[in-house]
Short mmCIF file of C-alpha atoms and ligand atoms in Angstrom, two decimals:
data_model
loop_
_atom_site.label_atom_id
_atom_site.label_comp_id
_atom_site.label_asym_id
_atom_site.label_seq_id
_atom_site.Cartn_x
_atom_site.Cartn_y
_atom_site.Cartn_z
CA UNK A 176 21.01 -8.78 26.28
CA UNK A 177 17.34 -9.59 27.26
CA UNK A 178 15.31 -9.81 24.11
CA UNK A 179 12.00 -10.41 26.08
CA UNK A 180 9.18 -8.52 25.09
CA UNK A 181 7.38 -6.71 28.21
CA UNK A 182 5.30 -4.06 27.04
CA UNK A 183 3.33 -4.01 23.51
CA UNK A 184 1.58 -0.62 22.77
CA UNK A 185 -0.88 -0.41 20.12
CA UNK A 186 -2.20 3.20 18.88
CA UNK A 187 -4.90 3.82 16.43
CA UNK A 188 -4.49 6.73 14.66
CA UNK A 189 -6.23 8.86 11.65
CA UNK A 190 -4.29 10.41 9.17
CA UNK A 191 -5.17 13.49 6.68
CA UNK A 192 -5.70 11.97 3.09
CA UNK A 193 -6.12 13.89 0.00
CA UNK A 194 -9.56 13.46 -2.52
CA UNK A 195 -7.57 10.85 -4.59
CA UNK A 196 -10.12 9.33 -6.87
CA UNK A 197 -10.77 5.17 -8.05
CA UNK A 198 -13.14 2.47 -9.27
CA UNK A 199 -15.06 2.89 -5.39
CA UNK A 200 -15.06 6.04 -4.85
CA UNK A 201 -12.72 8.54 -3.39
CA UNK A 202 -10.57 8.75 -0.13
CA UNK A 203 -11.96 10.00 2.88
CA UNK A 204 -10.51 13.05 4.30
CA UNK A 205 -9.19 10.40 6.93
CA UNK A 206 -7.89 7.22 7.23
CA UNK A 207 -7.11 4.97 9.63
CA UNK A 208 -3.56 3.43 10.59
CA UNK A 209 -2.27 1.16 13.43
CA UNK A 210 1.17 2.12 14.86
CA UNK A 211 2.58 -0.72 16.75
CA UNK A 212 5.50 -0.32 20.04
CA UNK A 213 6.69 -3.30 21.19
CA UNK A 214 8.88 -2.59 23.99
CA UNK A 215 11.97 -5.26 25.28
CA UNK A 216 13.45 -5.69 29.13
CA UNK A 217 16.13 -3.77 28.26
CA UNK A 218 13.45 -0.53 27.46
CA UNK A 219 14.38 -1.16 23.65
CA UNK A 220 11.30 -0.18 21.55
CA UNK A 221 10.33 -1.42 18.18
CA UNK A 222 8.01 0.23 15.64
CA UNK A 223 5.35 -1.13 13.15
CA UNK A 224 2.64 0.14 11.21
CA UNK A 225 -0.36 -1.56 9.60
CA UNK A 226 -4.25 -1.21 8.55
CA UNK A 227 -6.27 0.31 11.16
CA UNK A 228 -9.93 -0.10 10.52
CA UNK A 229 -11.77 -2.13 13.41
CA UNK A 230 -11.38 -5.64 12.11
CA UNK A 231 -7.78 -5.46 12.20
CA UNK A 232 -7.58 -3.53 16.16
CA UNK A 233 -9.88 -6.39 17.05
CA UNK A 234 -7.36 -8.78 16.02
CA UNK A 235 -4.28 -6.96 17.18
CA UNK A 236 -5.28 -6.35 20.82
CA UNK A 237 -5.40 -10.13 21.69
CA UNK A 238 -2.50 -11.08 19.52
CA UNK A 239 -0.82 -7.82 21.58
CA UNK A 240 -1.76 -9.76 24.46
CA UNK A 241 -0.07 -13.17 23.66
CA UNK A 242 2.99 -11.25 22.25
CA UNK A 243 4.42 -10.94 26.10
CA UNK A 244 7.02 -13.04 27.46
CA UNK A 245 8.23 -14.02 23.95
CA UNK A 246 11.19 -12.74 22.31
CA UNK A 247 11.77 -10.17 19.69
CA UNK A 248 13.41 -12.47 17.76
CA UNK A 249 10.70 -15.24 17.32
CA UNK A 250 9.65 -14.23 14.07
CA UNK A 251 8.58 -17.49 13.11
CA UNK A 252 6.42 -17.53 16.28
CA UNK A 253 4.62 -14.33 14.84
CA UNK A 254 2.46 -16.76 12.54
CA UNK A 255 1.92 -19.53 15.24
CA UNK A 256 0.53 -16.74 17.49
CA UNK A 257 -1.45 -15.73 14.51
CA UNK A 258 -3.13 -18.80 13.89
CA UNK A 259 -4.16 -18.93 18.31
CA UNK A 260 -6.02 -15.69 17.58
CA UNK A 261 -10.14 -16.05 16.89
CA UNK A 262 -11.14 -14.56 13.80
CA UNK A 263 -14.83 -13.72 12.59
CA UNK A 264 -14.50 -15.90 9.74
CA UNK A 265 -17.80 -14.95 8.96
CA UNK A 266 -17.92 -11.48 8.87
CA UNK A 267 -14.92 -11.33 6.76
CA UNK A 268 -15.06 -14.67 4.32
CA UNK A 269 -15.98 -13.94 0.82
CA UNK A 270 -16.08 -10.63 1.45
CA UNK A 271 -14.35 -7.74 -0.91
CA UNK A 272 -12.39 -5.96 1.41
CA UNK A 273 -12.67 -2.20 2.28
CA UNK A 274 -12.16 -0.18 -0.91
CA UNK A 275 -12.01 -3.36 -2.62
CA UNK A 276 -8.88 -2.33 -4.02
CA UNK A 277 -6.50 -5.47 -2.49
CA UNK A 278 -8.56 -8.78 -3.63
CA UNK A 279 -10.73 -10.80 -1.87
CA UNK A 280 -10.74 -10.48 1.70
CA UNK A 281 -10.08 -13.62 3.56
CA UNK A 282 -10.07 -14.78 7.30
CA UNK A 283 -5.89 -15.44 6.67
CA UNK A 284 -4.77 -12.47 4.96
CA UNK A 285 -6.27 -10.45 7.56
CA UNK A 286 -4.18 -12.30 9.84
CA UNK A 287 -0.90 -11.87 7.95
CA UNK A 288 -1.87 -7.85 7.59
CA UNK A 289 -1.91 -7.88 11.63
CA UNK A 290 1.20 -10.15 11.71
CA UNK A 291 3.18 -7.79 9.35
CA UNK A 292 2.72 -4.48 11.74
CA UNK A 293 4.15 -6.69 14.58
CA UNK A 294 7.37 -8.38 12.61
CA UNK A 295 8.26 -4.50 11.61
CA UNK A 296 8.19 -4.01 15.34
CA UNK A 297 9.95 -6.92 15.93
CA UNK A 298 12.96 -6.47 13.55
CA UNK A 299 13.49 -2.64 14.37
CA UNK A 300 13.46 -3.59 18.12
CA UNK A 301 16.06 -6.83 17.14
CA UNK A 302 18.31 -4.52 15.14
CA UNK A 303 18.18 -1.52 17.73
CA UNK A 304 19.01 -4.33 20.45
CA UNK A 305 21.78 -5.82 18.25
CA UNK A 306 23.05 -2.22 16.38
CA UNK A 307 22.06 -3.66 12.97
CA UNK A 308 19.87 -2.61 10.50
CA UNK A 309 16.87 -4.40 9.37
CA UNK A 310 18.16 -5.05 5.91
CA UNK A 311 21.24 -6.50 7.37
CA UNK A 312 18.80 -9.02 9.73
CA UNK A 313 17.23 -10.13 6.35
CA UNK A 314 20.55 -10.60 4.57
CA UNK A 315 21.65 -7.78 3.69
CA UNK A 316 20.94 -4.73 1.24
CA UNK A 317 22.00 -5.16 -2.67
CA UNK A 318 21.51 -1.46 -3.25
CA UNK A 319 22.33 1.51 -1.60
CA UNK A 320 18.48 3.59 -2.95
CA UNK A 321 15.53 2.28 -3.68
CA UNK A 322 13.55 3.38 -6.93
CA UNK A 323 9.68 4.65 -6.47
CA UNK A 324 7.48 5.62 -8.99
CA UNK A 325 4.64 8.93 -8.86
CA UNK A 326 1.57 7.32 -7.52
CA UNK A 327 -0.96 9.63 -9.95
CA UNK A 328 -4.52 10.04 -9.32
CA UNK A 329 -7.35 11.70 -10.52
CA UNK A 330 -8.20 14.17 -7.89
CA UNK A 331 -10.54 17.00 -6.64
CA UNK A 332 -8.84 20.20 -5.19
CA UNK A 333 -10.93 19.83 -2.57
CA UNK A 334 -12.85 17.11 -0.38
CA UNK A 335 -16.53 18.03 -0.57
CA UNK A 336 -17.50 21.19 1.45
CA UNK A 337 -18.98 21.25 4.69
CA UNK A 338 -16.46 18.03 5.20
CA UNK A 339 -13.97 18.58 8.22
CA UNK A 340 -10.39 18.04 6.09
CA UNK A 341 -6.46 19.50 5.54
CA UNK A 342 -5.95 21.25 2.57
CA UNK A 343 -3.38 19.94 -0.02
CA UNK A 344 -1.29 21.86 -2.57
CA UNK A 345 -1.55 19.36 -5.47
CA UNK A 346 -5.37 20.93 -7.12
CA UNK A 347 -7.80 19.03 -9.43
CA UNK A 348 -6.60 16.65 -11.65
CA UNK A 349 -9.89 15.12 -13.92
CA UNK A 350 -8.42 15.03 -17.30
CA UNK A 351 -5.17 14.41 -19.37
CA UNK A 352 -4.00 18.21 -18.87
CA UNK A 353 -4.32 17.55 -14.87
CA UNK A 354 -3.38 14.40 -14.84
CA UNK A 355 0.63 15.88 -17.18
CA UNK A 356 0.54 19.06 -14.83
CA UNK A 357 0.25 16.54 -11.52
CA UNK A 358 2.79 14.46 -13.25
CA UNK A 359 5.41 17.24 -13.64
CA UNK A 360 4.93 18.28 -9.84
CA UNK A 361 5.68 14.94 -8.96
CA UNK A 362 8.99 15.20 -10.81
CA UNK A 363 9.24 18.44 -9.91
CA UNK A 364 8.72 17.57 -5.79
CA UNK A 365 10.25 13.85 -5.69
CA UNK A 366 12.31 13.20 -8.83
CA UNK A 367 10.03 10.60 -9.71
CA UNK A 368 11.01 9.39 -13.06
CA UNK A 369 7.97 6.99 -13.63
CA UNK A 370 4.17 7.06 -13.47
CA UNK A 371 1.99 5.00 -12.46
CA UNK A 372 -1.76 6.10 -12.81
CA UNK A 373 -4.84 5.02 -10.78
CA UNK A 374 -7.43 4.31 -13.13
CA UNK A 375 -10.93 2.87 -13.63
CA UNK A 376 -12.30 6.38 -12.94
CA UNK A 377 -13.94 7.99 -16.13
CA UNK A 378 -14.34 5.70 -19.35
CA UNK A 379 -11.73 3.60 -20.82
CA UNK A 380 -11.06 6.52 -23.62
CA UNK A 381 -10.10 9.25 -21.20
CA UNK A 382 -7.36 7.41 -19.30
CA UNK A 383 -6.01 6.21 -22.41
CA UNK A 384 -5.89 10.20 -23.39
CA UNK A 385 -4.42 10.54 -20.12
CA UNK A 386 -1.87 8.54 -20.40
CA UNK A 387 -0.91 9.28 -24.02
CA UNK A 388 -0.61 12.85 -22.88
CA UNK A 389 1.86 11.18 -20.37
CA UNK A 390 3.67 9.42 -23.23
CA UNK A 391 4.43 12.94 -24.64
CA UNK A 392 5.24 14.84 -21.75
CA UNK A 393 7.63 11.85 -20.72
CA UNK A 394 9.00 10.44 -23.68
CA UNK A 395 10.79 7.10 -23.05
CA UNK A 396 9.72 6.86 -19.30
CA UNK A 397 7.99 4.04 -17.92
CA UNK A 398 4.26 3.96 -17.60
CA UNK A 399 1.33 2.20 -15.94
CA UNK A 400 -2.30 2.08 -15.46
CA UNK A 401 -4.27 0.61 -12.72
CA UNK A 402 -7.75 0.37 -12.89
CA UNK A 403 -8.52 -2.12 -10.24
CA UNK A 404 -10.04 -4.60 -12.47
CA UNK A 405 -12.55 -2.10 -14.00
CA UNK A 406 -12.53 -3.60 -17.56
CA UNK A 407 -13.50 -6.04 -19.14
CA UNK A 408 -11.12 -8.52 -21.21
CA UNK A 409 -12.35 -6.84 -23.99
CA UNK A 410 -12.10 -3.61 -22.92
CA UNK A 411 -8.78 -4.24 -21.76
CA UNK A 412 -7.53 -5.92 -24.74
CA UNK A 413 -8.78 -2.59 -26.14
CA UNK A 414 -6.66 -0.55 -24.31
CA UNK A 415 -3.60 -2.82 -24.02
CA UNK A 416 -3.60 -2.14 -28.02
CA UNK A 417 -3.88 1.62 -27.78
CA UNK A 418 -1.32 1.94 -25.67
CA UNK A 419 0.91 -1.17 -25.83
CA UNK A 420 3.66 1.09 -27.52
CA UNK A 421 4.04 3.18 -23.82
CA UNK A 422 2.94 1.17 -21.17
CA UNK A 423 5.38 -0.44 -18.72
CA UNK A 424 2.83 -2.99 -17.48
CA UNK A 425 -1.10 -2.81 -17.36
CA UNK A 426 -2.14 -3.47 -14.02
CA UNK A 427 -5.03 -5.26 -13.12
CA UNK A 428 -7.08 -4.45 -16.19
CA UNK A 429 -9.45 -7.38 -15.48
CA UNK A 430 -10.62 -9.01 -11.98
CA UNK A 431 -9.72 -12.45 -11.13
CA UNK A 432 -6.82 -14.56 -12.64
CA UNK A 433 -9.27 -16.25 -15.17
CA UNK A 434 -10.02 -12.90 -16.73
CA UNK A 435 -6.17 -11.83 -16.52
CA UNK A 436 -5.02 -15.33 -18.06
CA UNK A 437 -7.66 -14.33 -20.89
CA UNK A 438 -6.34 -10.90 -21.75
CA UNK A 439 -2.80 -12.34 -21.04
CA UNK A 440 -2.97 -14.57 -23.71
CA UNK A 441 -4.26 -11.86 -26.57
CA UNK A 442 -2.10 -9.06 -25.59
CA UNK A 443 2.20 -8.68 -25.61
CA UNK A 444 1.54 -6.05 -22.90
CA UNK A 445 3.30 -6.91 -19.16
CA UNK A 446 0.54 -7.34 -16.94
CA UNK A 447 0.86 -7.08 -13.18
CA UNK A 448 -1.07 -7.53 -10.15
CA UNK A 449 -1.93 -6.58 -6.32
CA UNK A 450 -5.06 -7.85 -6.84
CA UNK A 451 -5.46 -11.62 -7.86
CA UNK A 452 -2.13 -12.70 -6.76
CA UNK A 453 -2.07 -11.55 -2.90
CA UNK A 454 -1.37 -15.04 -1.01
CA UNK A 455 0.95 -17.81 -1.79
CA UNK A 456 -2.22 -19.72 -2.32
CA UNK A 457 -3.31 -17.63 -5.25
CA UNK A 458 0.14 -17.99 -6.66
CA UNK A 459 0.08 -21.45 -8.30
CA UNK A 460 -3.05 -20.66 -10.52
CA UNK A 461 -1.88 -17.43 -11.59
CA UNK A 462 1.40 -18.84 -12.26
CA UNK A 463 0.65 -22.01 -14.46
CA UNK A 464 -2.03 -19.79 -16.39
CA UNK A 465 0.64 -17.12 -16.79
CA UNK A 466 -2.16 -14.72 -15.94
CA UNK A 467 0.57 -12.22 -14.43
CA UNK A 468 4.01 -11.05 -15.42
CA UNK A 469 4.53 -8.67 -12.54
CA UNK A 470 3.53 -9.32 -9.11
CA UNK A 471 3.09 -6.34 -6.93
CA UNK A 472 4.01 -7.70 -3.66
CA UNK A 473 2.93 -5.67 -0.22
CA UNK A 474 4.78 -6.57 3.27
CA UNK A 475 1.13 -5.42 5.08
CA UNK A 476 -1.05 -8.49 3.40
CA UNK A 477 2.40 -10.97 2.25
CA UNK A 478 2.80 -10.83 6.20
CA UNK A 479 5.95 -9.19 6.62
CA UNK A 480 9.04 -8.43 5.30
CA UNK A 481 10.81 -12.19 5.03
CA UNK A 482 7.39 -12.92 3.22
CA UNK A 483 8.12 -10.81 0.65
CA UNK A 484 11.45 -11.87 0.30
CA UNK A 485 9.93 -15.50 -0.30
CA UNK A 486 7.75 -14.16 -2.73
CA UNK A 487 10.33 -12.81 -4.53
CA UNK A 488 12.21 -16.22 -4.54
CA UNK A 489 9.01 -17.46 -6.21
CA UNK A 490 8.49 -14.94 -8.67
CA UNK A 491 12.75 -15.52 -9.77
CA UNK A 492 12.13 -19.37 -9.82
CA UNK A 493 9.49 -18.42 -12.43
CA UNK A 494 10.37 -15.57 -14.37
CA UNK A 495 7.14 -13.32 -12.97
CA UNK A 496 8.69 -9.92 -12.12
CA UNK A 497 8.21 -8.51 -9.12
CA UNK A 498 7.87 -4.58 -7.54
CA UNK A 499 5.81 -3.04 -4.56
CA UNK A 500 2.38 -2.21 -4.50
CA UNK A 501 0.79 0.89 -2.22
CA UNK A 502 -1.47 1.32 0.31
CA UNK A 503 -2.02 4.44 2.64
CA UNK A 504 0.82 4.59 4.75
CA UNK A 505 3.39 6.47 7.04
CA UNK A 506 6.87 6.29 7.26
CA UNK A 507 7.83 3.51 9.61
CA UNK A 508 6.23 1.35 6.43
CA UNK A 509 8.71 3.31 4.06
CA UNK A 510 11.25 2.33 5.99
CA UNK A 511 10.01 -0.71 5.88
CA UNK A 512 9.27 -1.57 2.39
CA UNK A 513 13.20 0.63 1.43
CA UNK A 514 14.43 -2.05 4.18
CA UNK A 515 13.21 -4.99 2.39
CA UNK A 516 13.28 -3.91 -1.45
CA UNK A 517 17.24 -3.23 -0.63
CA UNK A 518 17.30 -6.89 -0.45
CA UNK A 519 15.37 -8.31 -3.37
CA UNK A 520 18.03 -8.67 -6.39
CA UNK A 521 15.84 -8.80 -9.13
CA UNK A 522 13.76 -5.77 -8.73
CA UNK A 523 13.04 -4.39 -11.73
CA UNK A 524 10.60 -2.12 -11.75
CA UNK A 525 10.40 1.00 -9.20
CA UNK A 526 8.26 0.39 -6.53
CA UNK A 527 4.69 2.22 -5.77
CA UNK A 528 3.99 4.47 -2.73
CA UNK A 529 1.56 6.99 -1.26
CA UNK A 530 3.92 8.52 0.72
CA UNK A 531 4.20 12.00 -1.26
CA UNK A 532 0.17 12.37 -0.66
CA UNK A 533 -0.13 11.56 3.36
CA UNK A 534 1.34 15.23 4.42
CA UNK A 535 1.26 13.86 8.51
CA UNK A 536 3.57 11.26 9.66
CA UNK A 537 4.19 9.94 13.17
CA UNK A 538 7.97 10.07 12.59
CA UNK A 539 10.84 13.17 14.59
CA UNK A 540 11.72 13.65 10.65
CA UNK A 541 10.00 12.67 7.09
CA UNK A 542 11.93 10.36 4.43
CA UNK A 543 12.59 11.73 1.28
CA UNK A 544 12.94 11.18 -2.52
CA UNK A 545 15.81 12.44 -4.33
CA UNK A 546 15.80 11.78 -7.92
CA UNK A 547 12.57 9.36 -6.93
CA UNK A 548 14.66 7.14 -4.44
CA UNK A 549 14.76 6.95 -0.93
CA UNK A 550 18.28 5.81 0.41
CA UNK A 551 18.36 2.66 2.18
CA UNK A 552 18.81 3.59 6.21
CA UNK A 553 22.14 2.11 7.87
CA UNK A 554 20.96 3.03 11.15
CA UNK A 555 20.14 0.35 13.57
CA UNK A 556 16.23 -1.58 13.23
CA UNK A 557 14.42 0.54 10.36
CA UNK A 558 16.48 3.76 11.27
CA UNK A 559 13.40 6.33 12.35
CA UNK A 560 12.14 7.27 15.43
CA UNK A 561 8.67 7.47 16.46
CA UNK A 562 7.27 11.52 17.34
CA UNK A 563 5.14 10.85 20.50
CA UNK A 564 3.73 14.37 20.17
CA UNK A 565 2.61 13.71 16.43
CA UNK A 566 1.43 10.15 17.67
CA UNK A 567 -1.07 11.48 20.80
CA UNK A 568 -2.27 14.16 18.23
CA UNK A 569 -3.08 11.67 15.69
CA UNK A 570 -4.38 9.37 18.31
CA UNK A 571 -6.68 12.11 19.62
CA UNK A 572 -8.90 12.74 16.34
CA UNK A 573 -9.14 8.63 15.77
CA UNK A 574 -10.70 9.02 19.77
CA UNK A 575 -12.64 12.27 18.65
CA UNK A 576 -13.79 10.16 15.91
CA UNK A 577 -17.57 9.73 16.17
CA UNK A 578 -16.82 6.32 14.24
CA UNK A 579 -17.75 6.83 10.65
CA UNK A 580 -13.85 7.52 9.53
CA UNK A 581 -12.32 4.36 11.74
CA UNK A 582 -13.48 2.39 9.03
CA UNK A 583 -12.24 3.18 5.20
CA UNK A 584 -14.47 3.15 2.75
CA UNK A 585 -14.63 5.29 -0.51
CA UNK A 586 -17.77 4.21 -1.34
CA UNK A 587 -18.92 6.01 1.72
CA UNK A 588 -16.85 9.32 1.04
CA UNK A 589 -18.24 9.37 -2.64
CA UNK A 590 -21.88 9.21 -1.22
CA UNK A 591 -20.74 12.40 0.37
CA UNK A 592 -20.33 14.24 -3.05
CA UNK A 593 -23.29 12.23 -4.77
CA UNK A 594 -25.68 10.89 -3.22
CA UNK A 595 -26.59 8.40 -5.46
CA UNK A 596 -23.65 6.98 -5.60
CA UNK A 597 -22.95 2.68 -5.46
CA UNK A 598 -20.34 0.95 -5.69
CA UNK A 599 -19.79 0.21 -9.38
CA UNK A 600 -20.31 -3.33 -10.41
CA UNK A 601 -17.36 -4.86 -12.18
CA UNK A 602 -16.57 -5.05 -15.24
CA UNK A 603 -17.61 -1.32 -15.13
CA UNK A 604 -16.63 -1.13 -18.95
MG1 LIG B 853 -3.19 -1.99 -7.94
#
């Protein structure tokens, strides 16, 4: 068996998203993804997929490049090829990342969000070579499905007009009646048995009416709000008591782990994070301030799937929950997150994920929710196969792309709709 890496392919693609609505603005009509090949001498091919705005293409091409001649199974060699390739430390440091929906944007975690499309690639090639599956190369699955919740958002029915976009079947949702009737579709469509909703859209009142109506649709089931650290502590202590007696967790009512450790320490509500807990670095603060109870963790900025696993092992050593946070994506990072959550034994809460919203995928066949789980693949690597038809289409409108959609950015999409519209600054209430 020759485990060499020959060939690495790296495709750029732009996928139809919906109007879904947050704190920055809305989605474009469509977004950018990166779908990774790596390709062995034996002609076995591994897939990954990852962000796919310019600053991460500009990383993956020479860390593509260096890939070559190593083997499929030097996954610890991902990072050390990592830190060989250049970043623009300046144009990213500091900065609040695109949507500024993930944290701070950093030089590193940039890095890890490349590394993570290539260790996919790596372990489906690995477990196609060796006729495992990628749960079995990271120690095997401890359950059979994996739970995921309804990723709610406000919405429009429609992108703005005159706006080249797909259609979508889900309508408006901009208040608690659309936000129930989108709830009970989800259910309807997926199974989904808990709700998570985006928030940090309209004022701290209507999401709390939103979710109450939620609270009586659903009676008993698990429920969140997100509103990308909209609020203010006092705002959020504010709505952690209005709705302490439903809510599963609050997520990331407040920005920064000062501000979280503040409304932590007034409020019996679970809160949980993708925002101020996103590196091992950030984790020791967070953690000794017990600013977070629930970490959200993400295999695209963690840096891969054993990443996550050792952030899990973290979380266990000190009682912080853990579940899955959601970004845009396709299948092969389904597959990918199913793979790995199979394997964390204290997951407690049902993961997050886009999936039911992106209506194109690169993939011969879509996965699906039954009763809001997607069974855990036993076919060799991540058990899909890539659509090369669906892939050059995909390909062709990110090339037919005059530019203005290769990078995300809501802000940009809102300005679209309004004109006047900035990016609000935070706390926003
Ligand atoms: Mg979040």
């Amino acid at each position: 068996m020759n485990l060499t890496i020959t060939d690495v392919r790296l495709t750029p693609i732009l996928v139809a998203d919906p109007p879904l609505l947050n704190t920055q603005g809305v989605h474009q009509p469509y977004t950018p993804r990166l779908i990774v090949e790596v390709e062995t001498a034996d002609g076995v091919t591994g897939v990954g997929e990852t962000y796919g705005d310019t600053k991460y293409l500009e990383l993956a091409r020479p860390f593509a490049e260096k890939l070559k001649g190593r083997q499929v199974s030097d996954l610890n060699g991902l990072f050390t090829v990592a830190d060989e390739v250049a970043v623009d430390d300046a144009r990213v440091s500091g900065q609040v990342d695109v949507g500024g929906l993930r944290g701070v944007q950093t030089a590193d975690k940039l890095r890890l969000s490349v590394v993570s499309g290539f260790e996919v690639a790596c372990l489906d090639a690995l477990g196609k070579a060796l006729g495992l599956p990628v749960h079995a190369l990271l120690g095997g699955k401890v359950r059979d499905a994996v739970e995921y919740s309804a990723y709610l958002f406000y919405k429009w029915a429609d992108h703005p007009e005159g706006v080249a976009s797909e259609k979508d079947d889900w309508g408006a949702a901009v208040d608690p009646a659309g936000v129930v009737a989108q709830a009970r579709l989800f259910k309807e469509r997926y199974g989904f048995t808990s709700f998570k909703l985006k928030g940090g859209v309209f004022p701290p009142d209507e999401e709390i009416a939103a979710v109450r109506a939620l609270a009586e649709a659903f009676p008993g089931h698990p429920l969140r709000l997100d509103p990308n650290g909209a609020w203010s502590v006092e705002t959020s202590l504010k709505v952690a008591k209005e709705l302490g007696d439903v809510l599963e967790y609050l997520e990331d009512p407040a920005l920064g782990t000062p501000a979280m450790a503040e409304v932590s320490a007034a409020t019996g509500v679970p809160l949980a994070t993708n925002m101020c807990v996103t590196t091992f670095a950030e984790i020791k603060e967070a953690f000794v301030k017990d600013a977070v109870q629930v970490v959200l963790s993400d295999h695209h900025y963690w840096g891969g799937l054993r990443n996550t696993q050792q952030l899990a092992a973290i979380c266990r050593t000190f009682g912080v929950g853990v579940s899955m946070h959601s970004n845009t994506h396709l299948g092969i990072s389904l597959a990918a997150m199913t793979h790995v959550a199979s394997t964390v034994p204290d997951l407690h809460h049902a993961c997050d994920s886009h999936y039911p919203w992106q209506s194109e995928d690169v993939l011969t066949s879509r996965l699906t929710f039954e009763d809001g789980r997607v069974t855990v693949l036993d076919a060799p690597g991540l058990g899909v196969e890539l659509d090369r038809e669906k892939l050059r289409v995909l390909h062709q409108r990110w090339l037919d792309d005059d530019g203005s959609l290769r990078e995300r950015d809501d802000a940009a999409a809102m300005r679209v709709a309004d004109p006047q519209w900035v990016t609000p600054t935070v706390p926003r209430w």
